[in-house]
Short mmCIF file of C-alpha atoms in Angstrom, two decimals:
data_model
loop_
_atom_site.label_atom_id
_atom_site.label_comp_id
_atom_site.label_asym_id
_atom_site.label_seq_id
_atom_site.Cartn_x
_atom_site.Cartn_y
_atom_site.Cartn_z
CA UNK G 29 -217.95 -93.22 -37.89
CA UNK G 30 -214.46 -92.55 -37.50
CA UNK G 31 -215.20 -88.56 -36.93
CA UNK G 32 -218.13 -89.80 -34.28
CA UNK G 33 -215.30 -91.97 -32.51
CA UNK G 34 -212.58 -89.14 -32.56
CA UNK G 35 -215.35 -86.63 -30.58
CA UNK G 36 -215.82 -89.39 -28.09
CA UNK G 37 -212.08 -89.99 -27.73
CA UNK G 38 -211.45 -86.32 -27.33
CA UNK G 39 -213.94 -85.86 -24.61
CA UNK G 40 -212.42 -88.94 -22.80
CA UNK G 41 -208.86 -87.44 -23.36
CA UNK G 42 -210.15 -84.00 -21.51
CA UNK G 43 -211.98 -85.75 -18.96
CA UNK G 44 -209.15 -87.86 -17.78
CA UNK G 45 -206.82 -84.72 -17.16
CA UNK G 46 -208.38 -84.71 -13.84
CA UNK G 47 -206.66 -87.89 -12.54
CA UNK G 48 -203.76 -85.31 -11.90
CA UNK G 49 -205.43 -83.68 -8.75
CA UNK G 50 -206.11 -86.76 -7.55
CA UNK G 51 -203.42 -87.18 -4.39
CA UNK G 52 -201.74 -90.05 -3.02
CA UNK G 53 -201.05 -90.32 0.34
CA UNK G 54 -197.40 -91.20 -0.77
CA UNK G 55 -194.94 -88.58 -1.92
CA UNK G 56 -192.50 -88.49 -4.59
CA UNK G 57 -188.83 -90.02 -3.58
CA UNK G 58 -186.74 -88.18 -0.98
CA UNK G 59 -189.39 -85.27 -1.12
CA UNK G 60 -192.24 -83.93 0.63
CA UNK G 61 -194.38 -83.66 -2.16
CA UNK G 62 -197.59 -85.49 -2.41
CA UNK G 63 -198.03 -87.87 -5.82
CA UNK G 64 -200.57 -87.59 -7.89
CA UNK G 65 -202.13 -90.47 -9.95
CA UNK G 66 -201.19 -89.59 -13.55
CA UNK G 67 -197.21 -89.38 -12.24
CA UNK G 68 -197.84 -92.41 -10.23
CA UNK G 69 -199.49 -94.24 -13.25
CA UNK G 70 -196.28 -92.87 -15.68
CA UNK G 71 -194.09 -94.38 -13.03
CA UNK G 72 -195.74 -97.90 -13.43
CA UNK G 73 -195.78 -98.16 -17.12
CA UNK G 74 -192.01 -97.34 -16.99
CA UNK G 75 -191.41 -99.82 -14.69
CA UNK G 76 -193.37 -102.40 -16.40
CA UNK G 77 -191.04 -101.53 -19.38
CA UNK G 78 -188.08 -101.67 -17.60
CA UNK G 79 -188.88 -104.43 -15.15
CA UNK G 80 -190.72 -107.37 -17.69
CA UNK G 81 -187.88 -109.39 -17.69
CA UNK G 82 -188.60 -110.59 -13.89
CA UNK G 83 -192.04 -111.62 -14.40
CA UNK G 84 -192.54 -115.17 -13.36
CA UNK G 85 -194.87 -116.22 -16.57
CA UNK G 86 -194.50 -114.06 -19.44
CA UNK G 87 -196.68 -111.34 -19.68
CA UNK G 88 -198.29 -109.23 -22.47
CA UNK G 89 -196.08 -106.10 -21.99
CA UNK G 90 -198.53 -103.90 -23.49
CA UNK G 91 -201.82 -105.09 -21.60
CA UNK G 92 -199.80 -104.58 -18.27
CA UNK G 93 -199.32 -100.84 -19.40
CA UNK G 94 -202.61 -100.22 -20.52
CA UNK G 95 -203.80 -102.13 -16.92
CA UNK G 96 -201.18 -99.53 -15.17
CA UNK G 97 -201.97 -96.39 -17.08
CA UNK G 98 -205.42 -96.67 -16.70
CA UNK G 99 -206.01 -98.54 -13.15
CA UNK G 100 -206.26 -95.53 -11.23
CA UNK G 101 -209.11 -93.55 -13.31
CA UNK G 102 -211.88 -94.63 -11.21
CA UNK G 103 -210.26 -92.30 -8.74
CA UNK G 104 -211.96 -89.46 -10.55
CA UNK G 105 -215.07 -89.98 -9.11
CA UNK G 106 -214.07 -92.67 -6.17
CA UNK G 107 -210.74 -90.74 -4.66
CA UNK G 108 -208.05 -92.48 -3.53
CA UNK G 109 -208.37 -94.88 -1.00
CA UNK G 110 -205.39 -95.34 1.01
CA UNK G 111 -203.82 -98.94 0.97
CA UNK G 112 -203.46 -98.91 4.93
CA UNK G 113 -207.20 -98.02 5.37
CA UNK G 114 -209.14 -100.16 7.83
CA UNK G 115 -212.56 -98.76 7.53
CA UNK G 116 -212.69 -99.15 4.03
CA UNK G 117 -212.07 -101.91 1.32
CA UNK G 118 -209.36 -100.47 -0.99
CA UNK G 119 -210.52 -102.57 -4.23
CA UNK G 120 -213.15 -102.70 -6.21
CA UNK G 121 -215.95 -100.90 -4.34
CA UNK G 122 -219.18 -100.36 -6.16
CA UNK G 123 -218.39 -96.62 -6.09
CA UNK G 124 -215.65 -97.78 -8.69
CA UNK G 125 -217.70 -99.82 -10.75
CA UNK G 126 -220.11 -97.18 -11.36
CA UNK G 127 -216.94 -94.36 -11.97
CA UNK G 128 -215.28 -97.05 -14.34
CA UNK G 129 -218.87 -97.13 -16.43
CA UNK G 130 -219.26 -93.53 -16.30
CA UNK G 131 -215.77 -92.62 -17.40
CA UNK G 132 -214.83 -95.39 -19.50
CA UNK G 133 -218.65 -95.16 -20.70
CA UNK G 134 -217.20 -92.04 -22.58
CA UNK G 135 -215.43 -93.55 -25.42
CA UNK G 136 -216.61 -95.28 -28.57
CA UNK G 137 -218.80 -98.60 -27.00
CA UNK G 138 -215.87 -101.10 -28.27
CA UNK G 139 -212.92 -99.05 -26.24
CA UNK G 140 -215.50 -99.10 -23.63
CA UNK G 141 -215.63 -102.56 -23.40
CA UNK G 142 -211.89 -102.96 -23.78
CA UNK G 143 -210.69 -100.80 -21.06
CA UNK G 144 -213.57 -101.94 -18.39
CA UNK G 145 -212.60 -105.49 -18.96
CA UNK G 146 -208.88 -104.62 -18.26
CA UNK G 147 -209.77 -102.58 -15.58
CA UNK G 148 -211.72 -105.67 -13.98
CA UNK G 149 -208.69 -108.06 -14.72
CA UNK G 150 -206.76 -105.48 -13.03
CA UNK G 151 -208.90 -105.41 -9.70
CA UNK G 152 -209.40 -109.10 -9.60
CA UNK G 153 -205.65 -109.75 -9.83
CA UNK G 154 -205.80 -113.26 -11.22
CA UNK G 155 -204.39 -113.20 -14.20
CA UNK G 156 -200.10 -113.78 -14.98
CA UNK G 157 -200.75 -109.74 -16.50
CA UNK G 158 -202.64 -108.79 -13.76
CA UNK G 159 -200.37 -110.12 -11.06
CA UNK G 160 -197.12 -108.49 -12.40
CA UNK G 161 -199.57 -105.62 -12.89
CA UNK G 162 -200.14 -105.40 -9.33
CA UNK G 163 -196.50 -106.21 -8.12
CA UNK G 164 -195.74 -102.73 -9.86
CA UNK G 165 -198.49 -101.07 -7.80
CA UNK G 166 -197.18 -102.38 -5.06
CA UNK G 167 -193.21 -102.01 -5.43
CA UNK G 168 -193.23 -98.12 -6.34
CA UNK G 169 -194.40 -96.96 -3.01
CA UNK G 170 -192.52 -99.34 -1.27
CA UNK G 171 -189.35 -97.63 -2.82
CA UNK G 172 -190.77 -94.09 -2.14
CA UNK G 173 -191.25 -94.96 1.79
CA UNK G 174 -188.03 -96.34 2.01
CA UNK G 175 -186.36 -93.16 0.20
CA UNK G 176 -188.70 -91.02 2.70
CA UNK G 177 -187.34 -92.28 6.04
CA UNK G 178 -190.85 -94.49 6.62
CA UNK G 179 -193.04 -92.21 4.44
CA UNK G 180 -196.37 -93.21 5.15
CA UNK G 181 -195.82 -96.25 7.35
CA UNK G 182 -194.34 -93.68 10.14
CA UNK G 183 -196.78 -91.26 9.33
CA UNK G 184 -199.63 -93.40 9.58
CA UNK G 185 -198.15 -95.69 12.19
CA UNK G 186 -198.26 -98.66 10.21
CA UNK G 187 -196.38 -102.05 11.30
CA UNK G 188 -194.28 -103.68 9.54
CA UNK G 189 -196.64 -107.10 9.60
CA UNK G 190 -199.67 -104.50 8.03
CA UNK G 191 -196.89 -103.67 5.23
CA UNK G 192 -195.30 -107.06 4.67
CA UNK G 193 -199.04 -108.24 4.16
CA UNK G 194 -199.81 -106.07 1.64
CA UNK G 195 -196.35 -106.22 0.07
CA UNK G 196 -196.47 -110.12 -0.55
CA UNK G 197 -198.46 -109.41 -3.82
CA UNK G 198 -195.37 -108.71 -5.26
CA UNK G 199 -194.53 -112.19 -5.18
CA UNK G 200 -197.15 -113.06 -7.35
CA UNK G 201 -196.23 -111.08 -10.48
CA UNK G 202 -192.41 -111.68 -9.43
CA UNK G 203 -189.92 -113.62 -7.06
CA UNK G 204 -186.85 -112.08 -7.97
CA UNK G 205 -188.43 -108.47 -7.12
CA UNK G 206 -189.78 -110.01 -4.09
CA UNK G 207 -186.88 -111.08 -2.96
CA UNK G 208 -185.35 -107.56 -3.29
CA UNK G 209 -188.40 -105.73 -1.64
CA UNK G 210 -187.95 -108.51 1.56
CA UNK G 211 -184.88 -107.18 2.04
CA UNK G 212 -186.04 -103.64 2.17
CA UNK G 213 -188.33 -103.99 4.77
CA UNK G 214 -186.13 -106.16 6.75
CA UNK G 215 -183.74 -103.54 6.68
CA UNK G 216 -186.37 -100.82 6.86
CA UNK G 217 -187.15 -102.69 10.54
CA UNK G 218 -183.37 -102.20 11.24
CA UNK G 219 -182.84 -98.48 10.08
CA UNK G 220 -186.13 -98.46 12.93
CA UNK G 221 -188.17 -96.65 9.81
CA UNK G 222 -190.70 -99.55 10.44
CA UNK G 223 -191.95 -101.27 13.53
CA UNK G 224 -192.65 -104.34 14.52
CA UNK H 21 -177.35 -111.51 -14.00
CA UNK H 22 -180.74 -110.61 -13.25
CA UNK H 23 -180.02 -109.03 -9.90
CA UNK H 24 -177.54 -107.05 -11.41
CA UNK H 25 -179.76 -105.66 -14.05
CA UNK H 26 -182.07 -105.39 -11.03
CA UNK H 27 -179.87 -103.05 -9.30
CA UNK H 28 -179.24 -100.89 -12.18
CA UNK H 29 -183.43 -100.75 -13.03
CA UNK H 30 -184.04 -99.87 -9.75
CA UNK H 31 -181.53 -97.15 -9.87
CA UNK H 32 -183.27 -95.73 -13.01
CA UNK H 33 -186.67 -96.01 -11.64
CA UNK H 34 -185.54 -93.61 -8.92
CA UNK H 35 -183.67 -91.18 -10.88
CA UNK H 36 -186.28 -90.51 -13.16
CA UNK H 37 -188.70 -89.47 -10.38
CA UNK H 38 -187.37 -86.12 -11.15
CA UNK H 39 -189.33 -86.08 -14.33
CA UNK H 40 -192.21 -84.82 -12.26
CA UNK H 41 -190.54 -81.43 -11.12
CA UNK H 42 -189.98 -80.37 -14.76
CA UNK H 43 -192.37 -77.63 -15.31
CA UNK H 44 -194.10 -77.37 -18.86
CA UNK H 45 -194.84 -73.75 -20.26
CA UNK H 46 -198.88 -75.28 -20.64
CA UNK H 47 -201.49 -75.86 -18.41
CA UNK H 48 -203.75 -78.50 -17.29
CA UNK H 49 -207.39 -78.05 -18.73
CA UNK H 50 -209.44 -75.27 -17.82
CA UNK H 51 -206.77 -74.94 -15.00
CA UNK H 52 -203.86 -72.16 -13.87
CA UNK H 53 -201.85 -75.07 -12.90
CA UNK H 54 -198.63 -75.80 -15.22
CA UNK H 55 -198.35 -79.23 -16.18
CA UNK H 56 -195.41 -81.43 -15.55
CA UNK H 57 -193.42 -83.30 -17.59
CA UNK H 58 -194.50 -87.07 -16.11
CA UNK H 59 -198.32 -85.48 -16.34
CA UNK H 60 -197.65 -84.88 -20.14
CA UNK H 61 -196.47 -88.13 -21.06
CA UNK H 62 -198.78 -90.22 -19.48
CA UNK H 63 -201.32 -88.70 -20.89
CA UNK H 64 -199.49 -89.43 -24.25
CA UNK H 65 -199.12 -92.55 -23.54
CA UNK H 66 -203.22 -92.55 -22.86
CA UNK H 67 -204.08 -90.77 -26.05
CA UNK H 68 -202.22 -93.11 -28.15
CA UNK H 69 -204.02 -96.13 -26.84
CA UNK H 70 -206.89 -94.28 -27.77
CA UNK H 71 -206.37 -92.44 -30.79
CA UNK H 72 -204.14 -95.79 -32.71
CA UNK H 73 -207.04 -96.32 -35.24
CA UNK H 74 -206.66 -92.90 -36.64
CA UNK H 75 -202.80 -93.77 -38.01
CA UNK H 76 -202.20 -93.23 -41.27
CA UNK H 77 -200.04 -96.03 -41.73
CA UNK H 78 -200.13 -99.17 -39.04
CA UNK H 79 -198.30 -98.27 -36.04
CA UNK H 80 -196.68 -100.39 -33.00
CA UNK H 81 -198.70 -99.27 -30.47
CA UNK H 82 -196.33 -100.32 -27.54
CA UNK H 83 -193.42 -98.83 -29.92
CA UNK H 84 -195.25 -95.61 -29.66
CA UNK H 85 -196.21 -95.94 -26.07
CA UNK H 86 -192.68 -96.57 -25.17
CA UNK H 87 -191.47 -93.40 -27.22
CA UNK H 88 -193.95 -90.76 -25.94
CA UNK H 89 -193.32 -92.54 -22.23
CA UNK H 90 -190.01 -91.48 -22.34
CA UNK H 91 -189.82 -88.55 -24.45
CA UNK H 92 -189.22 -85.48 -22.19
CA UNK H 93 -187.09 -88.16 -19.69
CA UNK H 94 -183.51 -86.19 -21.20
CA UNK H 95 -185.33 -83.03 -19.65
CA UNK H 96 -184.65 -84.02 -16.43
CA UNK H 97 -180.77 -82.65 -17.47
CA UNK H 98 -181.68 -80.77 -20.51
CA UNK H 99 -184.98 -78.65 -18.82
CA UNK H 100 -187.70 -77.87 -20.94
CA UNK H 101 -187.31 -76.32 -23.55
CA UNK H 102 -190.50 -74.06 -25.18
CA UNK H 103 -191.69 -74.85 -28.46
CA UNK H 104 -192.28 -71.37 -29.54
CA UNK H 105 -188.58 -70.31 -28.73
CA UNK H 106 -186.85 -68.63 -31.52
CA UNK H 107 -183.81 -68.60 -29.35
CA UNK H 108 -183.36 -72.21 -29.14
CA UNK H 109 -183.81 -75.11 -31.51
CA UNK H 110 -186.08 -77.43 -29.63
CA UNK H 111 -185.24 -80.91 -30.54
CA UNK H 112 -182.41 -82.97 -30.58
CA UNK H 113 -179.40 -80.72 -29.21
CA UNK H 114 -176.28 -81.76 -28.47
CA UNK H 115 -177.37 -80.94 -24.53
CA UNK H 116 -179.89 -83.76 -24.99
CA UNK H 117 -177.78 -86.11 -26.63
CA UNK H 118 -175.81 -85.96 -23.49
CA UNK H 119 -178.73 -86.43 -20.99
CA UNK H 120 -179.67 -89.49 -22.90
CA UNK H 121 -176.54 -91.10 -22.51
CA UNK H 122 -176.27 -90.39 -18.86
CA UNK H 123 -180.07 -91.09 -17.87
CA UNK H 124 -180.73 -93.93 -20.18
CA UNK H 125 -177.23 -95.62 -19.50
CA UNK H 126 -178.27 -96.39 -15.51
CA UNK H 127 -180.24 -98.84 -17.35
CA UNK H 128 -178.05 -102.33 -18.19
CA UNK H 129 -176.13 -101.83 -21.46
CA UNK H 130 -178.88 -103.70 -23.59
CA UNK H 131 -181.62 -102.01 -22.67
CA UNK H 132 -179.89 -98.14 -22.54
CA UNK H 133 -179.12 -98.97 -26.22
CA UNK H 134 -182.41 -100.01 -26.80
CA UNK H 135 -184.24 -96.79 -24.80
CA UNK H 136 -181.31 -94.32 -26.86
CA UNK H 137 -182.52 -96.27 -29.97
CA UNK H 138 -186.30 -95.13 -29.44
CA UNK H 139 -186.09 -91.61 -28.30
CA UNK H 140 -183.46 -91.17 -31.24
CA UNK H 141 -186.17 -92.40 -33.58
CA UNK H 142 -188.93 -90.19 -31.74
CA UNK H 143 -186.65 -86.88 -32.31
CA UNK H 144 -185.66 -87.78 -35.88
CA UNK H 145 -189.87 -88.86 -36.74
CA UNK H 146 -189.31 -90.27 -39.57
CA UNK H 147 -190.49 -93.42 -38.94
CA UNK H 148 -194.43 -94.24 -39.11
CA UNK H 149 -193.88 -94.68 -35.45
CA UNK H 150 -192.42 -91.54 -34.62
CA UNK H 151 -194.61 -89.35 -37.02
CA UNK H 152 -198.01 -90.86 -34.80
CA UNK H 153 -195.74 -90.36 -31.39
CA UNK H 154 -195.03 -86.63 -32.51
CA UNK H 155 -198.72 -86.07 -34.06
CA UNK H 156 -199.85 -86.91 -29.66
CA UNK H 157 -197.52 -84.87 -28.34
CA UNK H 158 -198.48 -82.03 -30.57
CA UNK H 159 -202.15 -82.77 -30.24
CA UNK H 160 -202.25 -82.53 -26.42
CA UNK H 161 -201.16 -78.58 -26.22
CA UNK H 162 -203.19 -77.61 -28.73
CA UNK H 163 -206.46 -79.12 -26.92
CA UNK H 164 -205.15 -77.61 -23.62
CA UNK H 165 -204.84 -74.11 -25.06
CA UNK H 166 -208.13 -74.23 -26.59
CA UNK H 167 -209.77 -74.96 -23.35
CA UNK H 168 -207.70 -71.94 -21.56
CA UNK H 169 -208.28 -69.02 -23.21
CA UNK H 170 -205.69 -69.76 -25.86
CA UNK H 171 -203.23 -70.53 -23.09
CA UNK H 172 -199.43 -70.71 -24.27
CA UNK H 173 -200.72 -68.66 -27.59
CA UNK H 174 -201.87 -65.55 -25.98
CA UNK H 175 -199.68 -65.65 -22.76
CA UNK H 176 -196.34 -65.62 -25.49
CA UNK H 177 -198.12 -63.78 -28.25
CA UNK H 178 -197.60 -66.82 -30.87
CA UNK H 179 -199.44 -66.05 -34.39
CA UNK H 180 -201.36 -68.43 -36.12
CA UNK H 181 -198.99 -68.80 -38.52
CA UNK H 182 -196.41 -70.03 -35.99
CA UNK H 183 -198.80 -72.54 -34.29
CA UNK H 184 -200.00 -73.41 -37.83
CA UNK H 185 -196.17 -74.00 -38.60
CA UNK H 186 -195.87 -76.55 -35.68
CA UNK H 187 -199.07 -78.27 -35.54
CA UNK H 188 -199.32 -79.34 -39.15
CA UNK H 189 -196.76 -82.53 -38.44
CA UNK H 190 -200.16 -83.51 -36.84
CA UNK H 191 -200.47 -84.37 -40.25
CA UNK H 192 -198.23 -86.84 -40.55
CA UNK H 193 -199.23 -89.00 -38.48
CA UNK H 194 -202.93 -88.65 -38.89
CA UNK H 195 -204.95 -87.00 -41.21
CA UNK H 196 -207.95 -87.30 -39.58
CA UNK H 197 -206.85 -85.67 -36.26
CA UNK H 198 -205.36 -83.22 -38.38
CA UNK H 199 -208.91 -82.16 -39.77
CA UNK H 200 -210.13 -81.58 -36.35
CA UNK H 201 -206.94 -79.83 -35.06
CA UNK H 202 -207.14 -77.98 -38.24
CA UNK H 203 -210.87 -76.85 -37.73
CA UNK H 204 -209.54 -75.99 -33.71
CA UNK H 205 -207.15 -73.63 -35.17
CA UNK H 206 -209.83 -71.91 -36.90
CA UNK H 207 -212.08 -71.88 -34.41
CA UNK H 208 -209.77 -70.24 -32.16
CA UNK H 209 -208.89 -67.38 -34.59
CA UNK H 210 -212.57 -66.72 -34.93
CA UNK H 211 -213.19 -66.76 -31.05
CA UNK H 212 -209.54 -64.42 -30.53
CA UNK H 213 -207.81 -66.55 -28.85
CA UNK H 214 -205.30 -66.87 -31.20
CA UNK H 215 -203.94 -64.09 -33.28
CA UNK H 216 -203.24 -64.15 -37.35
#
């Protein structure tokens, strides 16, 4: 049993490697260079570890880095939507639900289960872990535009309004990193790296 | 208080961005492409929530997540340095000592001690924790090289008896995975992709 779970796990382990081709539209700080999921999902669990103590409920540290490390996976087989996208809801399509089965449907049927469900609590967002989960999705980026003169909210031509709507989630998992990120895009609208 | 340490995270967060420029000596599966250092230890951090049940001895799962998430973070001074290098002694120099004071000590002084506290653990591996963090972060090379031709092995001429040398703390932290790496090993003298 435990040699027919390690095969499973090992496949799964292999399989995953390609989450780093998948590209982000954002690029690493003060860089040109494009992101790719597995860095960006490294950067969120270290932030989670660094950042807990400004959740507003207390979280379950280690749920919120399995959530991060493994929220992007779908991506596999969905690609990355971007954030900014109009034409396309960014979470939760059916495309994902059917990657998350297929690629999660690799491992042993329990981790399965596991790692579906947290992808799901993830995506719906509800949750105190979930929330703070999100707020880390959502504050990297942020910090990466600002470090790259507008990043993708010049090069996409995104306002400020679009951004600050978006960005809000952050308040959700935190105030006290909300209140920092506010003050980054007000002064991103200053330094003229975002419109109005 | 809390904005303070807010400050200093946020600091940290951005320094250790340049984790993702340092360049690994393997490759990404079947792939030409080297891996990077933020690549490797997420999916670390991925194999341990994966691969916990095959411990020999209980482990702290968020423990070990924490030490093979920042692992390689002192390269970012330090570089990478190859495991097969006679030249050099990989672990723990006085170079690295050095870089964890610096990079770790952005972070507020509880938390630096705290980081400094887990990566010295990780490099000593004596602890139950350590010897599972150390067993992943052999584990991953050895399934990359199988899948490229013998990768690192063939490209640096390493014998058998070298790799044998390093793998086996596999052992340590899990005999199981040990069995299979074991079996891998043999397989890949059989197929020639790794010299005796």
């Amino acid at each position: 049993m435990q040699i027919d779970n390690l095969l499973k796990q090992v496949d799964f382990i292999k399989e995953i490697d390609k989450l780093k081709y998948i590209q982000r539209k954002t690029k690493l700080f003060n860089s040109d260079r494009h992101e790719n999921d597995a860095e960006h999902s490294w950067h969120l669990a270290m932030m989670t570890i660094v950042l807990a103590e400004h959740a507003n409920k207390p979280i379950d540290v280690l749920k919120v880095m399995k959530m991060v490390l493994i929220h992007d996976i779908v991506e596999i087989d969905a690609g990355d939507t971007f954030i900014y996208d109009t034409q396309k809801n960014h979470s939760n399509t059916e495309q994902e639900r059917i990657a998350a089965k297929r690629i999660f449907g690799i491992l042993p049927a329990e981790q399965a289960e596991e790692f579906i469900a947290i992808w799901e609590e993830f995506e719906e967002g509800k949750t105190d872990d979930a929330k703070f989960a999100k707020s880390m999705d959502r504050f990297e980026p942020l910090l990466q535009n600002t470090s790259n003169n507008g990043g993708t909210w010049s090069e996409f031509n995104v306002s400020y309004q679009k951004v600050y709507h978006k960005k809000k989630a952050i308040k959700e998992g935190s105030s006290s990193i909300w209140n920092y990120a506010e003050n980054l895009l007000n002064e991103s609208v200053k330094n003229g790296i975002l419109k109005t």
